[in-house]
């Protein structure tokens, strides 16, 4: 029928476009690990089948609904992203997309609540706690990306403050007792820059609303958390890469140790001095928590988000290199003309 012919044509166009995307990926530098880490633990034949035959057609994106309106019955985790840019936080969009793709790999339903003030964030979690569908999730993860201070206060859109402890209380609900709640905080905890040291070397069931929580913060108290305007935050980048590579084979505490190790190895120069960063975790977990890979549809959804991010970053780098080359060539020609003149 005409409808079938149109469907086949659209499918061919979609596959051809997708082929071009994967062709572009072949030129991504070898140090771009995050996309390839997604395939860790999968048989190569399964990865090939996923790439070449299992990409869904015209499945669209699920919009952000309030109060779990589109939470699928087979998605067992809920991830809530709270980006709060205040002024300009270049790189926050990259963090947001990287987190979205990463948690989709593990079957989490992802919700974003951008730039809330004090009243809005309280109302948001009040509605969330009252939603009966919250009882069906097995894990809640919350990530806040904002500015912070030495007292572990995180800043909201109206410049009011919320402590990390109060954020944890906002997410407390009877239906989440004995279920893991994971909090990731990308915020400074002071203004000092952490300096690296260069060494030369060869029975009964008891429930408690404060239990089964884990809080991972981008830096230790008193120090800054760093963010690259093009590539996003150091902490979010290393967290997502560790989750993509180890999240399905190691408990979350071990994944965060991998994150901290990678952060510690980052050393950069800023204002004529070297800086580094170290994350800090606190938890009341009563058992190991390990994430499980999502089913094929949801895994593919997350994979496509990460592919889009990788290709965008590569194209931006190429455009930046071209612009710098143009400026360099113009300066060289100006010098030559000046000498000849």
PDB file of C-alpha atoms in Angstrom, residues 84 89 95 143-150 152-155 162 164 184-190 216-227 233 235-236 277-278:
ATOM      1  CA  UNK A  84      20.427  25.622  38.309  1.00  0.00           C
ATOM      2  CA  UNK A  89      27.319  28.030  33.609  1.00  0.00           C
ATOM      3  CA  UNK A  95      26.548  17.654  31.690  1.00  0.00           C
ATOM      4  CA  UNK A 143      21.691  15.236  40.537  1.00  0.00           C
ATOM      5  CA  UNK A 144      22.014  18.941  41.378  1.00  0.00           C
ATOM      6  CA  UNK A 145      24.248  21.189  39.262  1.00  0.00           C
ATOM      7  CA  UNK A 146      24.658  24.650  40.739  1.00  0.00           C
ATOM      8  CA  UNK A 147      26.926  26.879  42.851  1.00  0.00           C
ATOM      9  CA  UNK A 148      27.665  25.997  46.462  1.00  0.00           C
ATOM     10  CA  UNK A 149      29.650  27.107  49.502  1.00  0.00           C
ATOM     11  CA  UNK A 150      31.757  25.848  52.382  1.00  0.00           C
ATOM     12  CA  UNK A 152      27.344  22.594  52.045  1.00  0.00           C
ATOM     13  CA  UNK A 153      24.629  25.037  50.978  1.00  0.00           C
ATOM     14  CA  UNK A 154      23.526  24.817  47.331  1.00  0.00           C
ATOM     15  CA  UNK A 155      22.126  27.926  45.641  1.00  0.00           C
ATOM     16  CA  UNK A 162      19.220  24.632  50.419  1.00  0.00           C
ATOM     17  CA  UNK A 164      22.432  18.942  51.051  1.00  0.00           C
ATOM     18  CA  UNK A 184      25.119  13.602  43.051  1.00  0.00           C
ATOM     19  CA  UNK A 185      26.078  17.221  43.733  1.00  0.00           C
ATOM     20  CA  UNK A 186      28.072  19.171  41.146  1.00  0.00           C
ATOM     21  CA  UNK A 187      28.824  22.349  43.112  1.00  0.00           C
ATOM     22  CA  UNK A 188      31.748  24.128  44.732  1.00  0.00           C
ATOM     23  CA  UNK A 189      32.200  23.732  48.487  1.00  0.00           C
ATOM     24  CA  UNK A 190      34.516  26.726  48.871  1.00  0.00           C
ATOM     25  CA  UNK A 216      28.463  12.006  46.194  1.00  0.00           C
ATOM     26  CA  UNK A 217      29.839  15.543  45.973  1.00  0.00           C
ATOM     27  CA  UNK A 218      32.066  16.887  43.225  1.00  0.00           C
ATOM     28  CA  UNK A 219      34.735  18.169  45.613  1.00  0.00           C
ATOM     29  CA  UNK A 220      35.822  18.108  49.237  1.00  0.00           C
ATOM     30  CA  UNK A 221      34.767  20.805  51.677  1.00  0.00           C
ATOM     31  CA  UNK A 222      36.434  24.172  51.209  1.00  0.00           C
ATOM     32  CA  UNK A 223      37.467  23.657  47.585  1.00  0.00           C
ATOM     33  CA  UNK A 224      36.195  24.487  44.095  1.00  0.00           C
ATOM     34  CA  UNK A 225      34.703  22.170  41.480  1.00  0.00           C
ATOM     35  CA  UNK A 226      35.890  22.822  37.938  1.00  0.00           C
ATOM     36  CA  UNK A 227      33.961  22.957  34.687  1.00  0.00           C
ATOM     37  CA  UNK A 233      32.194  19.517  34.469  1.00  0.00           C
ATOM     38  CA  UNK A 235      33.067  15.464  38.001  1.00  0.00           C
ATOM     39  CA  UNK A 236      30.015  14.793  35.796  1.00  0.00           C
ATOM     40  CA  UNK A 277      40.009  17.999  42.197  1.00  0.00           C
ATOM     41  CA  UNK A 278      38.851  15.191  44.490  1.00  0.00           C
TER      42      UNK A 278
END
